[in-house]
mmCIF file of C-alpha atoms and ligand atoms in Angstrom:
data_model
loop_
_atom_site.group_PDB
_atom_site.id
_atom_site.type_symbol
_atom_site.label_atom_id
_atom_site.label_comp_id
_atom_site.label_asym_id
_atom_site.label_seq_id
_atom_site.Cartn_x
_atom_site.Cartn_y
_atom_site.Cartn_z
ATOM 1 C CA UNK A 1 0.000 0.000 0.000
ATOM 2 C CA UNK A 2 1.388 3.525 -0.644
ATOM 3 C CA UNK A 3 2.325 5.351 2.061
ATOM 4 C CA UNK A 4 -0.278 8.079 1.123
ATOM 5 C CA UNK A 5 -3.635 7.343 2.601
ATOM 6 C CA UNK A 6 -5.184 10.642 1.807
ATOM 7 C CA UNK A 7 -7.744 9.503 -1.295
ATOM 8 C CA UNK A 8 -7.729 5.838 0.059
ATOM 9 C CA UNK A 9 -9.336 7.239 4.039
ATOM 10 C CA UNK A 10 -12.152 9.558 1.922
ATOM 11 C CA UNK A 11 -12.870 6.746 -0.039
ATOM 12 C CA UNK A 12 -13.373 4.359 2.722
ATOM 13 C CA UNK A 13 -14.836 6.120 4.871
ATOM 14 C CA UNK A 14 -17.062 9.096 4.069
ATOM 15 C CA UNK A 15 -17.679 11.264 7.075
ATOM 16 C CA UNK A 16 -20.060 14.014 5.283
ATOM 17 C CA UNK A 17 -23.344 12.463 6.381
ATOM 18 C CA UNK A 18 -22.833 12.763 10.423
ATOM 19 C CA UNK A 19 -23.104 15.883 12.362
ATOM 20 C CA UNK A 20 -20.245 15.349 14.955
ATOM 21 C CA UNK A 21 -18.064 12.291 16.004
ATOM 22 C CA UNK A 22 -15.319 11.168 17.938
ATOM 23 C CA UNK A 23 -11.502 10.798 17.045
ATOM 24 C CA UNK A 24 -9.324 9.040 19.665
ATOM 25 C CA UNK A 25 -5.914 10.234 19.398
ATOM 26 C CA UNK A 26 -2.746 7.869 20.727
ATOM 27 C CA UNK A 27 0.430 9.849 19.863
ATOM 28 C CA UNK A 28 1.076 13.017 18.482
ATOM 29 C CA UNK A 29 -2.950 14.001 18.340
ATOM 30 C CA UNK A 30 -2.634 13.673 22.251
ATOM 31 C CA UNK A 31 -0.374 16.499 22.982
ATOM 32 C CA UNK A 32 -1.202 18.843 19.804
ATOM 33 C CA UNK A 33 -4.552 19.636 18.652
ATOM 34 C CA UNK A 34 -3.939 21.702 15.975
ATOM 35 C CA UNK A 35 -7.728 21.614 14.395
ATOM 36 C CA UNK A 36 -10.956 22.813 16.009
ATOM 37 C CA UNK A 37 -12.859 20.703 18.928
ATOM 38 C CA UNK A 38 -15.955 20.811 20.725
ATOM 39 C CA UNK A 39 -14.702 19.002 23.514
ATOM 40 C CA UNK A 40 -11.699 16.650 24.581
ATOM 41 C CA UNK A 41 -11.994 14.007 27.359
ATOM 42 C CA UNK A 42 -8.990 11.365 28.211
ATOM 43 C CA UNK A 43 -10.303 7.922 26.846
ATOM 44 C CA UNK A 44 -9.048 4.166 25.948
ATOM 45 C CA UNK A 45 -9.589 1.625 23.741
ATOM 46 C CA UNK A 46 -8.765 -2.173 24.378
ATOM 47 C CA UNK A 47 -6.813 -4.809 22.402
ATOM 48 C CA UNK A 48 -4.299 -2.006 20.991
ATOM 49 C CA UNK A 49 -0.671 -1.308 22.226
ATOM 50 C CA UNK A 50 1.401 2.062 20.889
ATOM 51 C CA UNK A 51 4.608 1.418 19.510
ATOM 52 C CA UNK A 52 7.034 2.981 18.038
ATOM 53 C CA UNK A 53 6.884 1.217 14.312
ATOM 54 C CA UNK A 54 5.802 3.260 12.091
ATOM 55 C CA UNK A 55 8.275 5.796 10.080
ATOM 56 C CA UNK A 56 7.739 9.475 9.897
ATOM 57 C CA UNK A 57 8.305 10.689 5.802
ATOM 58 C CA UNK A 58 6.900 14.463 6.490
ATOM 59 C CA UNK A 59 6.934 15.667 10.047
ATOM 60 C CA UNK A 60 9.690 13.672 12.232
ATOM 61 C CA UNK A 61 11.679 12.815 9.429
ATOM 62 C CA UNK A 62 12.340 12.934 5.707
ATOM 63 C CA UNK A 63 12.014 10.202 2.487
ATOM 64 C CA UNK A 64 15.266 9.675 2.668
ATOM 65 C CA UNK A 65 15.728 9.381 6.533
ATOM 66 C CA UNK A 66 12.751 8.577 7.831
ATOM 67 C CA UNK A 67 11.709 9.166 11.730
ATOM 68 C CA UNK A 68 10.121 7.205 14.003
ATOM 69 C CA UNK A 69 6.421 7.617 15.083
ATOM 70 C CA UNK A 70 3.764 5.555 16.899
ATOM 71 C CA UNK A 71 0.883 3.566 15.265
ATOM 72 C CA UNK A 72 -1.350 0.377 16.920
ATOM 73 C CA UNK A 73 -0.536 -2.844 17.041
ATOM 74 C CA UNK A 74 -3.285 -5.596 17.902
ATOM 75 C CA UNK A 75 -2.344 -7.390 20.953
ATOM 76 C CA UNK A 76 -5.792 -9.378 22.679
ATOM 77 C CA UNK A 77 -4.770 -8.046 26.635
ATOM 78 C CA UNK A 78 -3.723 -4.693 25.830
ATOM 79 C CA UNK A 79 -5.319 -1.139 26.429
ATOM 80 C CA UNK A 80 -4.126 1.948 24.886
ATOM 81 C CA UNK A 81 -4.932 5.239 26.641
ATOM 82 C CA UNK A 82 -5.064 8.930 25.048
ATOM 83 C CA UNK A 83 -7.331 11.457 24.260
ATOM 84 C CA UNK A 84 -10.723 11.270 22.333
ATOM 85 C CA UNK A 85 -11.682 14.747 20.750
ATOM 86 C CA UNK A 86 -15.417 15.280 19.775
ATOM 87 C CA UNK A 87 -14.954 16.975 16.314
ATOM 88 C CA UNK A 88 -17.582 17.757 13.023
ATOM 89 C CA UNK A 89 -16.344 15.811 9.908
ATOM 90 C CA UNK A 90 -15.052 18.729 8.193
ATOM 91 C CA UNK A 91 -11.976 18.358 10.584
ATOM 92 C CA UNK A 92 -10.944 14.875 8.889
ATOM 93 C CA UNK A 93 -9.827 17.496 5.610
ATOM 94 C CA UNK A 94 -6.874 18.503 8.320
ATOM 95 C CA UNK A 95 -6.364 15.083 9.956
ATOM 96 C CA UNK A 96 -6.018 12.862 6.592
ATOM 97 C CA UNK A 97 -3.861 15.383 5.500
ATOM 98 C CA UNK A 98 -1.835 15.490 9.139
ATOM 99 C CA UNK A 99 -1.912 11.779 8.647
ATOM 100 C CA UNK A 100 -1.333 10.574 5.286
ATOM 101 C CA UNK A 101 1.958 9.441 5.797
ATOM 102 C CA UNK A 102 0.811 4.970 6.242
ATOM 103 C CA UNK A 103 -2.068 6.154 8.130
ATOM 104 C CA UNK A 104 -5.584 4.313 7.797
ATOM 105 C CA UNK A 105 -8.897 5.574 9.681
ATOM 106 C CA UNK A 106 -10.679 2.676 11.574
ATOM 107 C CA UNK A 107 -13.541 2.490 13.483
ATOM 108 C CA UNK A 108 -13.486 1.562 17.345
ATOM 109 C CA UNK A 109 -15.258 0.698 20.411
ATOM 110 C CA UNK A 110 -13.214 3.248 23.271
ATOM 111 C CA UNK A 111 -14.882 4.483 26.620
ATOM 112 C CA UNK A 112 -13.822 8.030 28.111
ATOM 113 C CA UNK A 113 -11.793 7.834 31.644
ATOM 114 C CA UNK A 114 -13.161 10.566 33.545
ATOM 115 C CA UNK A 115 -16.582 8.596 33.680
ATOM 116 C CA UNK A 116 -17.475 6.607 36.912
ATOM 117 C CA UNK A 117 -19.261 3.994 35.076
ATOM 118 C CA UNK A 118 -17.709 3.686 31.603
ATOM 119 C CA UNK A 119 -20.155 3.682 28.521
ATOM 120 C CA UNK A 120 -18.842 2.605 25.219
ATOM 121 C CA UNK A 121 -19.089 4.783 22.408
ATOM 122 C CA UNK A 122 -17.605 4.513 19.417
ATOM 123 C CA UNK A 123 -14.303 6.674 18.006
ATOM 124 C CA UNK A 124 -12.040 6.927 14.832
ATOM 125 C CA UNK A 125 -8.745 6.145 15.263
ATOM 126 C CA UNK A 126 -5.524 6.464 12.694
ATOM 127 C CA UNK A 127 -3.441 3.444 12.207
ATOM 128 C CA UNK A 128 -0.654 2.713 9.788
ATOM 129 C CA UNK A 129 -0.495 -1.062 9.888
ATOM 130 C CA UNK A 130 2.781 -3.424 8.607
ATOM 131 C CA UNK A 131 1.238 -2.865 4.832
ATOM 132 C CA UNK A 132 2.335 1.081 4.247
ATOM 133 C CA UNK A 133 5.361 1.356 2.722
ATOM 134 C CA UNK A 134 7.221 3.512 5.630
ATOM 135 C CA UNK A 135 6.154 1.134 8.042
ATOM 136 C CA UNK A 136 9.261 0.325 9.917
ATOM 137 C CA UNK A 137 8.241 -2.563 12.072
ATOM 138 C CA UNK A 138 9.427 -3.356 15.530
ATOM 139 C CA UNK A 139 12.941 -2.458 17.470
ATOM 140 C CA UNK A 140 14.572 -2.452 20.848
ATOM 141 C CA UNK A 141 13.676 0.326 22.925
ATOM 142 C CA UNK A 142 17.104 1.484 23.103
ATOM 143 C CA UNK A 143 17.598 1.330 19.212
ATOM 144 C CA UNK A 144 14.467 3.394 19.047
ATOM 145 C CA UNK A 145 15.786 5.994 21.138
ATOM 146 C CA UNK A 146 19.061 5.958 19.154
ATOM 147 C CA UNK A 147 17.642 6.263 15.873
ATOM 148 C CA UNK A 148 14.901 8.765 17.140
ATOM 149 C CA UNK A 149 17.571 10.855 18.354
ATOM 150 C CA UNK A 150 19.201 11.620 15.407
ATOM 151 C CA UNK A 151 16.365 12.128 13.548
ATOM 152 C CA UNK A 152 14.767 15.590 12.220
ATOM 153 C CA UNK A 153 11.559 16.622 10.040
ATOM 154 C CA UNK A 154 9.406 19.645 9.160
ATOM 155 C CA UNK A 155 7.472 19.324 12.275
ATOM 156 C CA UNK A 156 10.822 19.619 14.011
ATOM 157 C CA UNK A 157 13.376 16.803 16.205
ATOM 158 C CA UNK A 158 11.842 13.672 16.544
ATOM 159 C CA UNK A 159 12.745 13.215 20.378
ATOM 160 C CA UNK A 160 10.348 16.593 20.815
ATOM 161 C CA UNK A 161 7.530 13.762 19.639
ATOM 162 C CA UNK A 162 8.628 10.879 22.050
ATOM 163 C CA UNK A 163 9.337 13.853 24.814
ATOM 164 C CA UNK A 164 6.151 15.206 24.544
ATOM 165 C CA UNK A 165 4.142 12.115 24.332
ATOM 166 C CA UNK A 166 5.962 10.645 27.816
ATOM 167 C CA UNK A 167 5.005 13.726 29.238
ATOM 168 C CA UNK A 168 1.139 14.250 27.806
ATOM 169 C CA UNK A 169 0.857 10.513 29.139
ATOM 170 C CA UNK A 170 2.347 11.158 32.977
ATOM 171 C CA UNK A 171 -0.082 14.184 32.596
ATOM 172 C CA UNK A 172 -2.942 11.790 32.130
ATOM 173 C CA UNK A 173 -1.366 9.880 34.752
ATOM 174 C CA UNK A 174 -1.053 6.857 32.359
ATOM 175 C CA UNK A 175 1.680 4.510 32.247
ATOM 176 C CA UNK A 176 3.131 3.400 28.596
ATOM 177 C CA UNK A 177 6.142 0.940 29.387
ATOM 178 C CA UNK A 178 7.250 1.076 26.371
ATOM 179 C CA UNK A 179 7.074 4.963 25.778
ATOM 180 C CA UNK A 180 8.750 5.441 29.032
ATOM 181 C CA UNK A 181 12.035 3.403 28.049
ATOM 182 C CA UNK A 182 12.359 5.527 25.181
ATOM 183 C CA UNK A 183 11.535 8.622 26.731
ATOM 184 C CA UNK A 184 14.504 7.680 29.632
ATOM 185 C CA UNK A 185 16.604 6.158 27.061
ATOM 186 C CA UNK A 186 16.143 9.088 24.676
ATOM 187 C CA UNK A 187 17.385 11.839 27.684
ATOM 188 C CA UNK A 188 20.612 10.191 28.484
ATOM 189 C CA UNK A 189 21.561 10.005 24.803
ATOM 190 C CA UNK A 190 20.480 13.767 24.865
ATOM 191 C CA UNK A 191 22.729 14.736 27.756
ATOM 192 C CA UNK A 192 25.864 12.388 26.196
ATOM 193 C CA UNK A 193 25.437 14.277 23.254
ATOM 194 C CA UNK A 194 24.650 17.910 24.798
HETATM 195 C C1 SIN B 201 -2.301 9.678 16.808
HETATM 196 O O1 SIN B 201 -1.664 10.500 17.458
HETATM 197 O O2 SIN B 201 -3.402 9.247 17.235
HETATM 198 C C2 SIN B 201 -1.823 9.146 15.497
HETATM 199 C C3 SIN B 201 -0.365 9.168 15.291
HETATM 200 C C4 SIN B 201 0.263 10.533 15.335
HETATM 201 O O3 SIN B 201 -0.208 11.451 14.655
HETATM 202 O O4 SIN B 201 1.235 10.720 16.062
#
């Protein structure tokens, strides 16, 4: 599949019809909202872990160096926590755009944190799975924080992404193993380096 999903997510999945709907965001879409929102409420979905697979053509990294930036991967006992923003369709113009780089809208069951007694609802979430062509597919921790490191894109260093997502997530008082190694990882490469 080509690593532009812009076309193939309108095609799929028209959004014109509804009047509002919710996108849960997992990375970057937790710590910058750079589109308009009627409201924005911590949230999970289950059976999904964020890692650090999927390579970054256009805003962590270039064609030719790619970053590294999170997607989904399906894993039965896992739950993935982040933010769900309640948005009108006309904001999906920005996201598929924001996103085109491997990423593929999907539909999913996620419930909001802040409620006592969780309700299901669904949300839209963007995942590049192993068939886009910048896919990178799976690393140690520590080579993720070395490659991360050194990498650079139009939306600036790649360790400001991994940075900011360790921190959005202790914010949300959320745990992410495997963004945390990084995130520690990543610093004392920083400081070597400094
Ligand atoms: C997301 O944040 O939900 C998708 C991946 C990204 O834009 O970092």
């Amino acid at each position: 599949m080509s690593h532009n999903t812009i076309e193939l997510n309108k095609q799929r999945q028209p959004l014109d019809h509804l009047e509002s709907l919710w996108l849960f965001g997992y990375g970057s879409l937790i710590y910058k909202a750079d589109f308009p929102f009627i409201e924005r409420r911590p949230a999970a979905i289950e059976g999904w872990q964020r890692r650090f697979w999927q390579g970054s053509h256009d805003h962590r990294g270039t064609p030719e160096a790619p970053g590294r930036v999170a997607t989904l991967i399906e894993q039965p006992q896992a739950r993935c926590a982040g933010m769900a923003y309640h948005v009108t369709p006309d904001v999906f113009e920005h996201l598929d755009h924001r996103e085109k780089n491997g990423y593929l809208r999907v539909t999913t069951p996620m419930h909001f944190l802040d409620d006592r007694t969780p309700i299901t609802t669904e949300g839209i979430v963007y995942i590049a799975g192993p068939d886009n062509d910048a896919y990178l597919g799976p690393a140690s921790e520590y080579d993720i924080a070395r490659h991360v490191a050194v990498s650079h894109g139009p939306s600036g260093p790649n360790s400001e992404y991994v940075l900011k997502l360790a921190e959005a997530l202790q914010a949300l008082d959320e745990h992410d193993a495997h963004v945390f190694e990084i995130a520690e990882h990543l610093r004392h490469l920083l400081s070597e380096s400094a």
